[in-house]
N, CA, C and O atoms as a MOPAC input file, in Angstrom:
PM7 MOZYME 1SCF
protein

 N     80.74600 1   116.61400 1   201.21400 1
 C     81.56500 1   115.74200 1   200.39200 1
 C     82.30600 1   116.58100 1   199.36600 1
 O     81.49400 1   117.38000 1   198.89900 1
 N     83.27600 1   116.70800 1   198.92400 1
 C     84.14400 1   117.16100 1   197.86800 1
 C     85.24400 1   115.84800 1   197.39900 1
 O     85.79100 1   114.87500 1   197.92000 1
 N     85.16200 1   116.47900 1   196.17200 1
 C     86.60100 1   115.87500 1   195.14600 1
 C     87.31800 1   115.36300 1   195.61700 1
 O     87.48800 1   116.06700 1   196.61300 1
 N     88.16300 1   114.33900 1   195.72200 1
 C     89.28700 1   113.99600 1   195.85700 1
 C     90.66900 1   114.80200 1   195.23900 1
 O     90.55200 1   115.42100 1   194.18100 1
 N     91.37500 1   114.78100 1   195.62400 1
 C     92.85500 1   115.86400 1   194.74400 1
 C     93.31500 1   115.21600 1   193.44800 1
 O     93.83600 1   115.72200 1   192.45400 1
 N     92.84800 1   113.45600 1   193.83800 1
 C     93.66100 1   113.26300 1   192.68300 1
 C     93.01200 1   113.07700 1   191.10500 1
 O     93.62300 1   112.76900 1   190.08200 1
 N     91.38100 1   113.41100 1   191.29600 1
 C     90.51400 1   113.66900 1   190.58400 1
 C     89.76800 1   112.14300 1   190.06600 1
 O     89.06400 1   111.98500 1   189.06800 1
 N     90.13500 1   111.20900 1   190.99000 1
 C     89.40300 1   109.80100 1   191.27400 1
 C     88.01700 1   110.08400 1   191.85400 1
 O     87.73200 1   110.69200 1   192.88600 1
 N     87.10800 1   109.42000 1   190.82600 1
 C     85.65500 1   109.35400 1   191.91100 1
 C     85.08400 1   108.11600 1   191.19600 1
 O     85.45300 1   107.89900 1   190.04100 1
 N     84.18900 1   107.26900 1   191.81000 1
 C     83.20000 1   105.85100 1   191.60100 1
 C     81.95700 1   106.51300 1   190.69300 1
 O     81.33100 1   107.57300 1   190.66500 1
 N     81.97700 1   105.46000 1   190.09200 1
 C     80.78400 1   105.36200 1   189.30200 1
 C     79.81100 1   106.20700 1   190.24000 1
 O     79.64200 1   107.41300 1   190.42300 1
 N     79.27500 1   105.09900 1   190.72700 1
 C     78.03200 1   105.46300 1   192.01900 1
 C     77.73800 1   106.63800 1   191.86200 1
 O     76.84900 1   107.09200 1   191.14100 1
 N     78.63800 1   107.32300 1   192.68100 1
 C     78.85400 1   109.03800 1   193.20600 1
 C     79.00900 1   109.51500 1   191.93800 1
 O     78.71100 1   110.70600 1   192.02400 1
 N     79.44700 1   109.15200 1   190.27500 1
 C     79.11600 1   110.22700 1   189.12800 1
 C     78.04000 1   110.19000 1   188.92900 1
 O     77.30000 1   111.15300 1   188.72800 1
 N     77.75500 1   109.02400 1   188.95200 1
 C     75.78500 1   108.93800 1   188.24000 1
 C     75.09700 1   109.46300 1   189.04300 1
 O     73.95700 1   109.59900 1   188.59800 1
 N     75.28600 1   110.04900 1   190.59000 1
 C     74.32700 1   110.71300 1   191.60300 1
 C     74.75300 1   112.11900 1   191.41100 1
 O     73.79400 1   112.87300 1   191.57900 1
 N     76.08500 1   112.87200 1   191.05800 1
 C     76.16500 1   113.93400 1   191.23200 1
 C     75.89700 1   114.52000 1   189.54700 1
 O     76.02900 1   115.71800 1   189.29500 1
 N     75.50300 1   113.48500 1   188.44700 1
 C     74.85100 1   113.81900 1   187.38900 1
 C     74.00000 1   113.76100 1   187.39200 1
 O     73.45600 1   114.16000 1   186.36300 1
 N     73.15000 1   113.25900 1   188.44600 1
 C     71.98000 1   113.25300 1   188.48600 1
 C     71.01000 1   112.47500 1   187.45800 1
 O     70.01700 1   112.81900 1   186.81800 1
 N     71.73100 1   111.28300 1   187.58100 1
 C     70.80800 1   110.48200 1   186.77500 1
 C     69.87100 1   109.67300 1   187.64300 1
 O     68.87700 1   109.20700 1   187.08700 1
 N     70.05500 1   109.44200 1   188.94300 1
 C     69.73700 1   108.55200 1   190.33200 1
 C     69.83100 1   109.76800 1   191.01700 1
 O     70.62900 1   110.70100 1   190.92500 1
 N     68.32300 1   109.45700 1   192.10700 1
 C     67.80600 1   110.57300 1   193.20800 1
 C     69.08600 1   110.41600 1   194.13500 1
 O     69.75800 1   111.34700 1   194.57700 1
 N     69.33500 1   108.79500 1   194.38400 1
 C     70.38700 1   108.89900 1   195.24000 1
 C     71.23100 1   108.12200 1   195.14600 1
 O     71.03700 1   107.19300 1   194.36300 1
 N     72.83600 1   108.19300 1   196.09400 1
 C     73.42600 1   107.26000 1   195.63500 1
 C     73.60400 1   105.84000 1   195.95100 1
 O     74.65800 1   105.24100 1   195.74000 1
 N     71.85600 1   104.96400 1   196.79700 1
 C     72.04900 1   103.72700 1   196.94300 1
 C     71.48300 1   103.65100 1   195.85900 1
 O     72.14700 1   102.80000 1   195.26700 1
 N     70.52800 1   104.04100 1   195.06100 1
 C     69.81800 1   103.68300 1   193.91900 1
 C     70.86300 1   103.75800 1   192.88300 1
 O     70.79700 1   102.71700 1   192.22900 1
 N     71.83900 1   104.55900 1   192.42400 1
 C     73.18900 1   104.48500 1   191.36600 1
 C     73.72800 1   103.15000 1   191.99200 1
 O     73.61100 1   102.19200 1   191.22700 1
 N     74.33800 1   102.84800 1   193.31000 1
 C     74.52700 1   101.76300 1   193.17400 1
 C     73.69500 1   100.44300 1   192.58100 1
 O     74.08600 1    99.53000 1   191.85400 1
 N     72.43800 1   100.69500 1   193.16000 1
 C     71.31800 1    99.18000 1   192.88600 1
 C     71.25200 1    99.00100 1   191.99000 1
 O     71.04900 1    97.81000 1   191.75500 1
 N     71.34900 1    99.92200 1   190.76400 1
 C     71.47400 1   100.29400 1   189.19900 1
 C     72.23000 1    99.56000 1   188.76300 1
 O     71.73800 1    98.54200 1   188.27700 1
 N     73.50200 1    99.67900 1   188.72600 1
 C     74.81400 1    99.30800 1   188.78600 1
 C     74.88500 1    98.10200 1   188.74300 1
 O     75.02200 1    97.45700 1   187.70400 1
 N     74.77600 1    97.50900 1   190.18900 1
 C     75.06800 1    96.25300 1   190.43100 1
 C     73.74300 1    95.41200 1   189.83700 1
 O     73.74200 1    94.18300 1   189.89900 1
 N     72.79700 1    96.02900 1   189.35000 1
 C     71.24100 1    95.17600 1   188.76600 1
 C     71.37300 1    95.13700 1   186.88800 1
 O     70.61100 1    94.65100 1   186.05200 1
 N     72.78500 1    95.93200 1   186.73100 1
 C     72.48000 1    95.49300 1   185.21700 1
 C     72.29300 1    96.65100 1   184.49100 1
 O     72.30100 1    96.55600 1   183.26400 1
 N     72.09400 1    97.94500 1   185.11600 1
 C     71.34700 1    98.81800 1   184.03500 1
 C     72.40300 1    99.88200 1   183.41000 1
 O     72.07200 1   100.73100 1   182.58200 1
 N     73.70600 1    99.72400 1   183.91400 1
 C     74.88800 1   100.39200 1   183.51600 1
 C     75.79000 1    99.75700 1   182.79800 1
 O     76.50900 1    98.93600 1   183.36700 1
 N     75.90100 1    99.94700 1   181.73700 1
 C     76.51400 1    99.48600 1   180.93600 1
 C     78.20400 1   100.32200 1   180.47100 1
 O     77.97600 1   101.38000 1   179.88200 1
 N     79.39600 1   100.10000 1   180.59400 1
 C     80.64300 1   100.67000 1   180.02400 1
 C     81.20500 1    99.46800 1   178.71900 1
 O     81.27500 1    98.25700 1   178.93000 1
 N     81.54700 1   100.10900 1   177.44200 1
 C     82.27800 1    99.38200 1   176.56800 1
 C     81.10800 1    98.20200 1   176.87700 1
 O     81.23200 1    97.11600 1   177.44400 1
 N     80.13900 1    98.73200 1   176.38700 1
 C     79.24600 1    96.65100 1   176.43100 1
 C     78.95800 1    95.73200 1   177.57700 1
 O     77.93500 1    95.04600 1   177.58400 1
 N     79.82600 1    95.70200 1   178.53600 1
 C     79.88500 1    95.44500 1   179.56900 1
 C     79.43200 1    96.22600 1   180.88100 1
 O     79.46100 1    97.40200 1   181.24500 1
 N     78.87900 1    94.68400 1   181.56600 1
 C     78.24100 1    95.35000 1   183.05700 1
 C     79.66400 1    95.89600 1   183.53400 1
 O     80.73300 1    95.43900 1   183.12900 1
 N     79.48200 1    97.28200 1   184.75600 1
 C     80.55100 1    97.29000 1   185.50200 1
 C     80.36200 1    97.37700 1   186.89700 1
 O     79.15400 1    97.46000 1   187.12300 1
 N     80.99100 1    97.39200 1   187.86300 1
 C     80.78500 1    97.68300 1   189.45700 1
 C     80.91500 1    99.21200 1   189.84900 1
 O     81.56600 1   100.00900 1   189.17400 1
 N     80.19100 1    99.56100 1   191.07200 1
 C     79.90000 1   100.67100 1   191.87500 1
 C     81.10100 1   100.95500 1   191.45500 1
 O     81.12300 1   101.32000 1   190.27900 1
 N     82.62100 1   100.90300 1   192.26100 1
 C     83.41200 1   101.22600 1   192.53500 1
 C     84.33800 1   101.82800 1   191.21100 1
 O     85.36800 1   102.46900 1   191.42000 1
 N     83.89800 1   101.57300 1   189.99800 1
 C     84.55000 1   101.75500 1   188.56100 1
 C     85.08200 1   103.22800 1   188.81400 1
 O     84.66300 1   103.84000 1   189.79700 1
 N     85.68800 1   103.61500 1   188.23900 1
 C     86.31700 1   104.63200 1   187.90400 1
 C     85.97800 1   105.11700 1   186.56000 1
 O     86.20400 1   104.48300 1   185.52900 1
 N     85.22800 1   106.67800 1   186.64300 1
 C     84.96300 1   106.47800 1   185.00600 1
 C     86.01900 1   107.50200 1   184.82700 1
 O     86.55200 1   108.19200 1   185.69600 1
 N     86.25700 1   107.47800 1   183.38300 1
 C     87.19300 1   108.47500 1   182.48300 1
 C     86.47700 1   109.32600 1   181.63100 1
 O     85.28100 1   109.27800 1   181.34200 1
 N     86.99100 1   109.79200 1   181.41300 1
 C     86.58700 1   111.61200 1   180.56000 1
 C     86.95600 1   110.36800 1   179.07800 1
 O     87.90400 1   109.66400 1   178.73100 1
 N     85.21000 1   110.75600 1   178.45200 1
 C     85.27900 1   110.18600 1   177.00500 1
 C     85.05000 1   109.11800 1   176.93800 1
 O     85.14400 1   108.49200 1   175.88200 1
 N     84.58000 1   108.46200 1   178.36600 1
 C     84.31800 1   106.73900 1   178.21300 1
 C     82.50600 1   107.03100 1   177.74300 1
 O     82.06200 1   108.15900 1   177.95600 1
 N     81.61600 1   106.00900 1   177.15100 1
 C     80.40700 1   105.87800 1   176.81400 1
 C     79.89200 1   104.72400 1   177.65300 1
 O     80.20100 1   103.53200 1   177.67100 1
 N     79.04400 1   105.41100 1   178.31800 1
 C     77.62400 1   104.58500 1   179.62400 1
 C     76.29800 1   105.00000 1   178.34900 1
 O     75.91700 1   105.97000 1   177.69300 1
 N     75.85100 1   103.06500 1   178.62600 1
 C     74.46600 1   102.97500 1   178.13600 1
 C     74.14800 1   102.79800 1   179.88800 1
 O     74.62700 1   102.03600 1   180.72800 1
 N     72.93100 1   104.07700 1   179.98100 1
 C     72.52900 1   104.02600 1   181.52800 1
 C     70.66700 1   103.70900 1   180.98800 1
 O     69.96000 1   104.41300 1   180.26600 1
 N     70.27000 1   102.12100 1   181.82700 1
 C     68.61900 1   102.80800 1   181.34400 1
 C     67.82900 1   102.37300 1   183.27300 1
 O     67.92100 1   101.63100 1   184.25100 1
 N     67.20000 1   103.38500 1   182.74800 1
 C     66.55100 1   103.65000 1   183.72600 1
 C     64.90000 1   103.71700 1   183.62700 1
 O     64.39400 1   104.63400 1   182.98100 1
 N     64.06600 1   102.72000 1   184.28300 1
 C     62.29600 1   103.19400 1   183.69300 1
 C     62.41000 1   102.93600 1   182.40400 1
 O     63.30700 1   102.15500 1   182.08800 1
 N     61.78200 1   103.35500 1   181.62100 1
 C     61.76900 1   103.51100 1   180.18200 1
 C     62.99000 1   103.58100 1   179.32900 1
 O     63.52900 1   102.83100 1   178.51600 1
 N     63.22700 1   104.78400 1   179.82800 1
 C     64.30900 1   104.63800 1   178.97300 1
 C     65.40300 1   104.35900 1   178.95300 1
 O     65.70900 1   103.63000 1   179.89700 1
 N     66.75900 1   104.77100 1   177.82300 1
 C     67.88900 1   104.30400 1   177.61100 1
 C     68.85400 1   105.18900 1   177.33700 1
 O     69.01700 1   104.93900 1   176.14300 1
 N     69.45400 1   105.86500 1   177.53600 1
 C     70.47800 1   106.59700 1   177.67100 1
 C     71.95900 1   105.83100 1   177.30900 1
 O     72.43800 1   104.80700 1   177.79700 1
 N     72.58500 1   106.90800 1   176.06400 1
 C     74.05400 1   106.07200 1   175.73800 1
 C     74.47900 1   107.92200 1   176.30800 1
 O     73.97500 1   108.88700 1   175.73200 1
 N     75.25900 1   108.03900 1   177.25000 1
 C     76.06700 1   109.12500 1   177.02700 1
 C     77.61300 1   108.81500 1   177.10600 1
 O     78.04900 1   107.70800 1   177.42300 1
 N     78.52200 1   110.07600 1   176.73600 1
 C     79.95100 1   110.12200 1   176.66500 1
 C     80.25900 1   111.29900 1   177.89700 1
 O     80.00300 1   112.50100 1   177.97700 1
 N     80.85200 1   110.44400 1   178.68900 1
 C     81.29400 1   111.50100 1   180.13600 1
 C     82.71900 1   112.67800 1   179.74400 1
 O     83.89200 1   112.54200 1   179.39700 1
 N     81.80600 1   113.81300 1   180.03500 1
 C     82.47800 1   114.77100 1   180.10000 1
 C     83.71700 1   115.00700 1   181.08200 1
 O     84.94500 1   114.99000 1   181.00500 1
 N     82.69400 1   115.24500 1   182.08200 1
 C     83.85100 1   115.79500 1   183.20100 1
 C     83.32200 1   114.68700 1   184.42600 1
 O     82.36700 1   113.92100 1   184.55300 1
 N     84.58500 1   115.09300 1   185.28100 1
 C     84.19400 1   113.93500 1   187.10700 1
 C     83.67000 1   114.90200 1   188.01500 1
 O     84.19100 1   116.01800 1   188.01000 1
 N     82.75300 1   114.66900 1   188.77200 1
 C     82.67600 1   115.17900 1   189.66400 1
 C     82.41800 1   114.42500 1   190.98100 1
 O     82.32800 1   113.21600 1   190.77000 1
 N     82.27700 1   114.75000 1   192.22400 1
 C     81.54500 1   114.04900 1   192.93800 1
 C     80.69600 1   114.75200 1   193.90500 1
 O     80.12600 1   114.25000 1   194.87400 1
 N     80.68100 1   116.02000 1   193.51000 1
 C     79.52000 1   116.53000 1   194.03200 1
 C     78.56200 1   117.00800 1   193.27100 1
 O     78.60000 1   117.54500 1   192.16400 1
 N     77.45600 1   116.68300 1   194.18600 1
 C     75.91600 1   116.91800 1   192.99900 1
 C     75.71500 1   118.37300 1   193.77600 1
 O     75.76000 1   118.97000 1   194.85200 1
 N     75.39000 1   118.47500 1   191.97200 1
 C     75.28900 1   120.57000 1   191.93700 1
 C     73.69600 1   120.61600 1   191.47500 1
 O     73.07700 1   119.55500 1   191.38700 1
 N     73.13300 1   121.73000 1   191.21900 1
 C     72.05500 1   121.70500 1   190.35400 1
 C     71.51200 1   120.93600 1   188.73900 1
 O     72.38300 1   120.19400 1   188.28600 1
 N     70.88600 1   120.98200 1   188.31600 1
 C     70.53200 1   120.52400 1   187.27600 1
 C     71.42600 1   121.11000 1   185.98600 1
 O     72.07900 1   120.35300 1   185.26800 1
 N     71.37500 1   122.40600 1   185.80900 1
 C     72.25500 1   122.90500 1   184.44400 1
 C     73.73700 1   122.57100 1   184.81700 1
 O     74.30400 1   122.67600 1   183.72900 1
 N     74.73200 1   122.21100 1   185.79100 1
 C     75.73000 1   122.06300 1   186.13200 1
 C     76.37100 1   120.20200 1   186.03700 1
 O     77.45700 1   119.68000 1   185.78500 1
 N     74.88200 1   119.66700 1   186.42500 1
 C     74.83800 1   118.27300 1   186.01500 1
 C     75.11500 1   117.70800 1   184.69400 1
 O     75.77000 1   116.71400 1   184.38000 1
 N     74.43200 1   118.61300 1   183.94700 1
 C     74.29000 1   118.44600 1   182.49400 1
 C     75.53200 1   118.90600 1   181.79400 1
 O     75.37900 1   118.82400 1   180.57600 1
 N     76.57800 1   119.31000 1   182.10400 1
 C     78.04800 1   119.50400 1   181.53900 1
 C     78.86400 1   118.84500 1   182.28100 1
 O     79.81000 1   119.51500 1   182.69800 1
 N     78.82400 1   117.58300 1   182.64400 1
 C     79.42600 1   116.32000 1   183.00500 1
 C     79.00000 1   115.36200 1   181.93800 1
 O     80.01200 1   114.67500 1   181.80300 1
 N     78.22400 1   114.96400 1   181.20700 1
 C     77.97900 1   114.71500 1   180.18100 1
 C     76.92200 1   114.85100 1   179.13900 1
 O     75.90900 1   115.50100 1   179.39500 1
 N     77.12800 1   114.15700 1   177.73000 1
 C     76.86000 1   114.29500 1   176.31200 1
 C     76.36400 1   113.37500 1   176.17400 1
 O     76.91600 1   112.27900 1   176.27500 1
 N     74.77100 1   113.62700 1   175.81100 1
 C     74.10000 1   112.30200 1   175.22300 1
 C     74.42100 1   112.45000 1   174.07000 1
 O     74.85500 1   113.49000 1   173.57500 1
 N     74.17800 1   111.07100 1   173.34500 1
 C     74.52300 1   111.08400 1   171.99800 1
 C     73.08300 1   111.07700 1   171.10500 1
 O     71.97500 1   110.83100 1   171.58100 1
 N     73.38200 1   111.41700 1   169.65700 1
 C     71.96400 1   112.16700 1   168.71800 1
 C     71.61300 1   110.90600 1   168.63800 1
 O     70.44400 1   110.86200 1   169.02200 1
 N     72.05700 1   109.61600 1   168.28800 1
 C     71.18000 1   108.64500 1   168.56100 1
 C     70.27100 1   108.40400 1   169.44500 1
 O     69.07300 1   108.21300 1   169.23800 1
 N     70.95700 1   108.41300 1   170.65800 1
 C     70.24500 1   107.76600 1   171.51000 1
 C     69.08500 1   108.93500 1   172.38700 1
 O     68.35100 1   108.58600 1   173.31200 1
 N     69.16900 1   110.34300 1   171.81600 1
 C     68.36300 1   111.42800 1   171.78600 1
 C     67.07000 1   110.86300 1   170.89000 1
 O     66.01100 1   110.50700 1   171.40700 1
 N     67.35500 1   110.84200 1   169.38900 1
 C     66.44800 1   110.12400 1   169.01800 1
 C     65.48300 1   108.81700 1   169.19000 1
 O     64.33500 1   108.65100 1   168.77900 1
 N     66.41400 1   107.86500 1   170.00600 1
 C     65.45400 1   106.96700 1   170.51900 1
 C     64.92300 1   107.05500 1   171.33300 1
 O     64.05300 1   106.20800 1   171.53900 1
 N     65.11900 1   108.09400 1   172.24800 1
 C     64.34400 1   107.98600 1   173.73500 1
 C     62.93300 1   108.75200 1   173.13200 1
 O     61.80100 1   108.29000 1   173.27100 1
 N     63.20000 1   109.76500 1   172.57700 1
 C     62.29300 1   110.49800 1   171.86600 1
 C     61.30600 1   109.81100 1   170.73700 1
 O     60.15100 1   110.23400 1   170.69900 1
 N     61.47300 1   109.36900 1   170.34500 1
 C     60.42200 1   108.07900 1   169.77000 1
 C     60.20700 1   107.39900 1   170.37100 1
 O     59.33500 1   106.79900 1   169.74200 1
 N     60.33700 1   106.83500 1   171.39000 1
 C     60.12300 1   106.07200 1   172.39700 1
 C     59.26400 1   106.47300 1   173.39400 1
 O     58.37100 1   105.78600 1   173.89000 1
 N     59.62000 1   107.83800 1   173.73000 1
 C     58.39200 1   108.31700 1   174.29800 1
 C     56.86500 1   108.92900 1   173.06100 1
 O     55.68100 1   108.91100 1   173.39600 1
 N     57.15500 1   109.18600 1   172.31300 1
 C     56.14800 1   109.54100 1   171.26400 1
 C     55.19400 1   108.53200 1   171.35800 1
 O     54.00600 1   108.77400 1   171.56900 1
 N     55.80400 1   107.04200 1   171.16400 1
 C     54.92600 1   105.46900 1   170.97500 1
 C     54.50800 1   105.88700 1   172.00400 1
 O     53.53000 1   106.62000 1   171.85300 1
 N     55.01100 1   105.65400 1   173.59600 1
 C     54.27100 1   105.53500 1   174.49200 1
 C     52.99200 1   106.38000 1   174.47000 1
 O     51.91300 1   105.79200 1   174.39800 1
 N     53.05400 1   108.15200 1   174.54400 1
 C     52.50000 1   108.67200 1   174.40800 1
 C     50.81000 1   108.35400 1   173.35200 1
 O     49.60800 1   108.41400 1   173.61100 1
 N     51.41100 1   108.11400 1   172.47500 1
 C     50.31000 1   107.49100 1   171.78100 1
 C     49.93800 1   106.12800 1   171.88600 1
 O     49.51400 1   105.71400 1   170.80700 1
 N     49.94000 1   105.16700 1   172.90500 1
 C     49.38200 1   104.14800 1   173.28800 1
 C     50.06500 1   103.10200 1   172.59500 1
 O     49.54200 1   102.06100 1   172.99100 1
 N     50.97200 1   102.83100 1   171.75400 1
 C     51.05100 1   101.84400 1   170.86600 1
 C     51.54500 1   100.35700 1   171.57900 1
 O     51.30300 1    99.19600 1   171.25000 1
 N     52.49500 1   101.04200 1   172.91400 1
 C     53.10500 1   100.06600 1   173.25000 1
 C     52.09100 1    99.28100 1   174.13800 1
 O     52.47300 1    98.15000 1   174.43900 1
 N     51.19300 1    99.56300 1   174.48900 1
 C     49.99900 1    98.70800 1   175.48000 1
 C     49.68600 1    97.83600 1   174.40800 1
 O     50.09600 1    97.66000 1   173.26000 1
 N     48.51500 1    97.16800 1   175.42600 1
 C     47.56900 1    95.86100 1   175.08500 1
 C     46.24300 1    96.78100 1   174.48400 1
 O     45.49300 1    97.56600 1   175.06400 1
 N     46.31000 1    96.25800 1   172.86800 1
 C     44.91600 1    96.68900 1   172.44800 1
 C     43.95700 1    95.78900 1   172.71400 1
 O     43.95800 1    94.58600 1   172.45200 1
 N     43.01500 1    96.53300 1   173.32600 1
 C     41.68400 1    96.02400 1   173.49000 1
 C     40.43000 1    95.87200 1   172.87700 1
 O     40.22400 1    97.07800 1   172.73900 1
 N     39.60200 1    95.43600 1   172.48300 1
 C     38.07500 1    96.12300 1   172.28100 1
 C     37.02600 1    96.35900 1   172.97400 1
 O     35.85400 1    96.16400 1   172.65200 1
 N     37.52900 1    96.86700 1   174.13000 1
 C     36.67800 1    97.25100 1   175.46200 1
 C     36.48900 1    95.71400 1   176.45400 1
 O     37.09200 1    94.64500 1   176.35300 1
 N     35.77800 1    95.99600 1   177.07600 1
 C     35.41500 1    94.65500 1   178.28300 1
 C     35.11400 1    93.65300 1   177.76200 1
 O     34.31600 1    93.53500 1   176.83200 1
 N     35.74000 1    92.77900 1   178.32100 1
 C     35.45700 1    90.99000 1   177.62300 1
 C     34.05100 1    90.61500 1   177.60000 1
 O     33.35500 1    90.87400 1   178.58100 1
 N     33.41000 1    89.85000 1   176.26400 1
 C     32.37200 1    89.24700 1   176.80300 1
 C     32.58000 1    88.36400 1   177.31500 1
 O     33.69600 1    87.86200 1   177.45500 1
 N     30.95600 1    87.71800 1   177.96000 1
 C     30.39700 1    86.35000 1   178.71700 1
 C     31.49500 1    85.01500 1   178.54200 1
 O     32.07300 1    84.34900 1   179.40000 1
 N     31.51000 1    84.93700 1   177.00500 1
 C     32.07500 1    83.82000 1   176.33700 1
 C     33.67700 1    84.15700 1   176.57000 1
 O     34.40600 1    83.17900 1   176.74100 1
 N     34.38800 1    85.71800 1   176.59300 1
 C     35.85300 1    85.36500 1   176.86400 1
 C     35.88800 1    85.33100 1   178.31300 1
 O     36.85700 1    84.68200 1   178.70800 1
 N     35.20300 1    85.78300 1   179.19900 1
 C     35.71800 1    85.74600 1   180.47700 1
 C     35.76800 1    84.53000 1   181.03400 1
 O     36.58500 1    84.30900 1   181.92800 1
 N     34.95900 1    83.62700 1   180.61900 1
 C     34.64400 1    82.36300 1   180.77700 1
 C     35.75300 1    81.63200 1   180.22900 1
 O     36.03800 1    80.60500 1   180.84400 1
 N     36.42900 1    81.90400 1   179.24900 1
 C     37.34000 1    81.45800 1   178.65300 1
 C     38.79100 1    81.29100 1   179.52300 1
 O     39.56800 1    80.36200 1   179.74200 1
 N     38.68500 1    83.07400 1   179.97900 1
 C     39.89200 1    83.63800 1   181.07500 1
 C     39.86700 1    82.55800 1   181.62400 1
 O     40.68200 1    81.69500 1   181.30000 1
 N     38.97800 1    82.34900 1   182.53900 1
 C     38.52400 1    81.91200 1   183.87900 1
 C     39.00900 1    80.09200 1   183.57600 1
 O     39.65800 1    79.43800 1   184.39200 1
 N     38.71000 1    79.77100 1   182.77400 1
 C     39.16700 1    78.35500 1   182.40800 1
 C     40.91800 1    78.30900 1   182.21000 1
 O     41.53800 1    77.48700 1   182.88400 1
 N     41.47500 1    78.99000 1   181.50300 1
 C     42.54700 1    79.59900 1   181.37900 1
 C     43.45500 1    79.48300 1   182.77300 1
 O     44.59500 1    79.02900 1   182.67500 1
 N     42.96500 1    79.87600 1   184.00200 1
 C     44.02800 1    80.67300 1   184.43400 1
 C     43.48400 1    79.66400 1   185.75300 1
 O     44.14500 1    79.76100 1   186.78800 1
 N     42.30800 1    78.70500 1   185.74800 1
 C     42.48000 1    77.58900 1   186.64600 1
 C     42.80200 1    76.41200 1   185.88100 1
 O     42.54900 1    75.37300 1   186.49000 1
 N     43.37700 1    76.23400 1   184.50400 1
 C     43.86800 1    75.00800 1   184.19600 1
 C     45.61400 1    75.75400 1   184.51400 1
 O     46.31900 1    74.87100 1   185.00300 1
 N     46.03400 1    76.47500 1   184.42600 1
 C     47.51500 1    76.91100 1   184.77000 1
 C     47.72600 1    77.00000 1   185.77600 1
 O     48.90600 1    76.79200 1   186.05800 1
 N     46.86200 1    77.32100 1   186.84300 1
 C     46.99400 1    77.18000 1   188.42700 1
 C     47.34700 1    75.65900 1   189.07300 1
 O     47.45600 1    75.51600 1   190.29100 1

């Protein structure tokens, strides 16, 4: 696969040859499921991005706002990926606290170990009056 001449390429195929998506049905499924965001707005596979436009991309956990550098449409290695675009220090900082919480458990269900007699019994009433 190579470039086009006239330096047109799809969403899809930037977010795979930046390597944000293993591949490019998953940049599409992305895409079309909501998790790509241009100017605020959802956009389609087929978009055309521009040099200097800002994608909130989230993926798993996290959230990614970057500003696209350059087009490409072929996926190169990893350090070559990464000068197609610029995350921004915000959103550096949030992913990064974001993983910190996780890391330190905060975002789970605190527990105090295994239910007693009296809550499981409780569960158990629970979840056959909702059934």
């Amino acid at each position: 696969m190579s470039e086009k001449d006239d330096g047109k390429v799809r969403l899809d195929k930037w977010l795979w040859a930046a390597r944000f998506f293993k591949t490019r049905a998953l940049a599409k499924a992305a895409i079309e499921g909501g998790k790509v965001h241009c100017k605020g707005e959802r956009c389609k596979p087929s978009k055309e991005p521009k040099l200097g436009e800002e994608l909130v991309i989230r993926a798993g956990y996290d959230e990614r706002t970057v500003v696209i550098r350059a087009l490409s449409a072929v996926r190169k290695g990893a350090p070559e990926a990464q000068l197609l675009y610029e995350e921004t220090a915000e959103s550096l900082v949030r992913r990064e606290n974001a993983a910190a919480m996780r890391k330190a458990g905060s975002l789970g269900v605190e527990t105090d170990g295994k239910p007693s007699k009296k809550q499981r019994r409780a569960l158990q009433r629970f979840h056959s009056d909702a059934g």
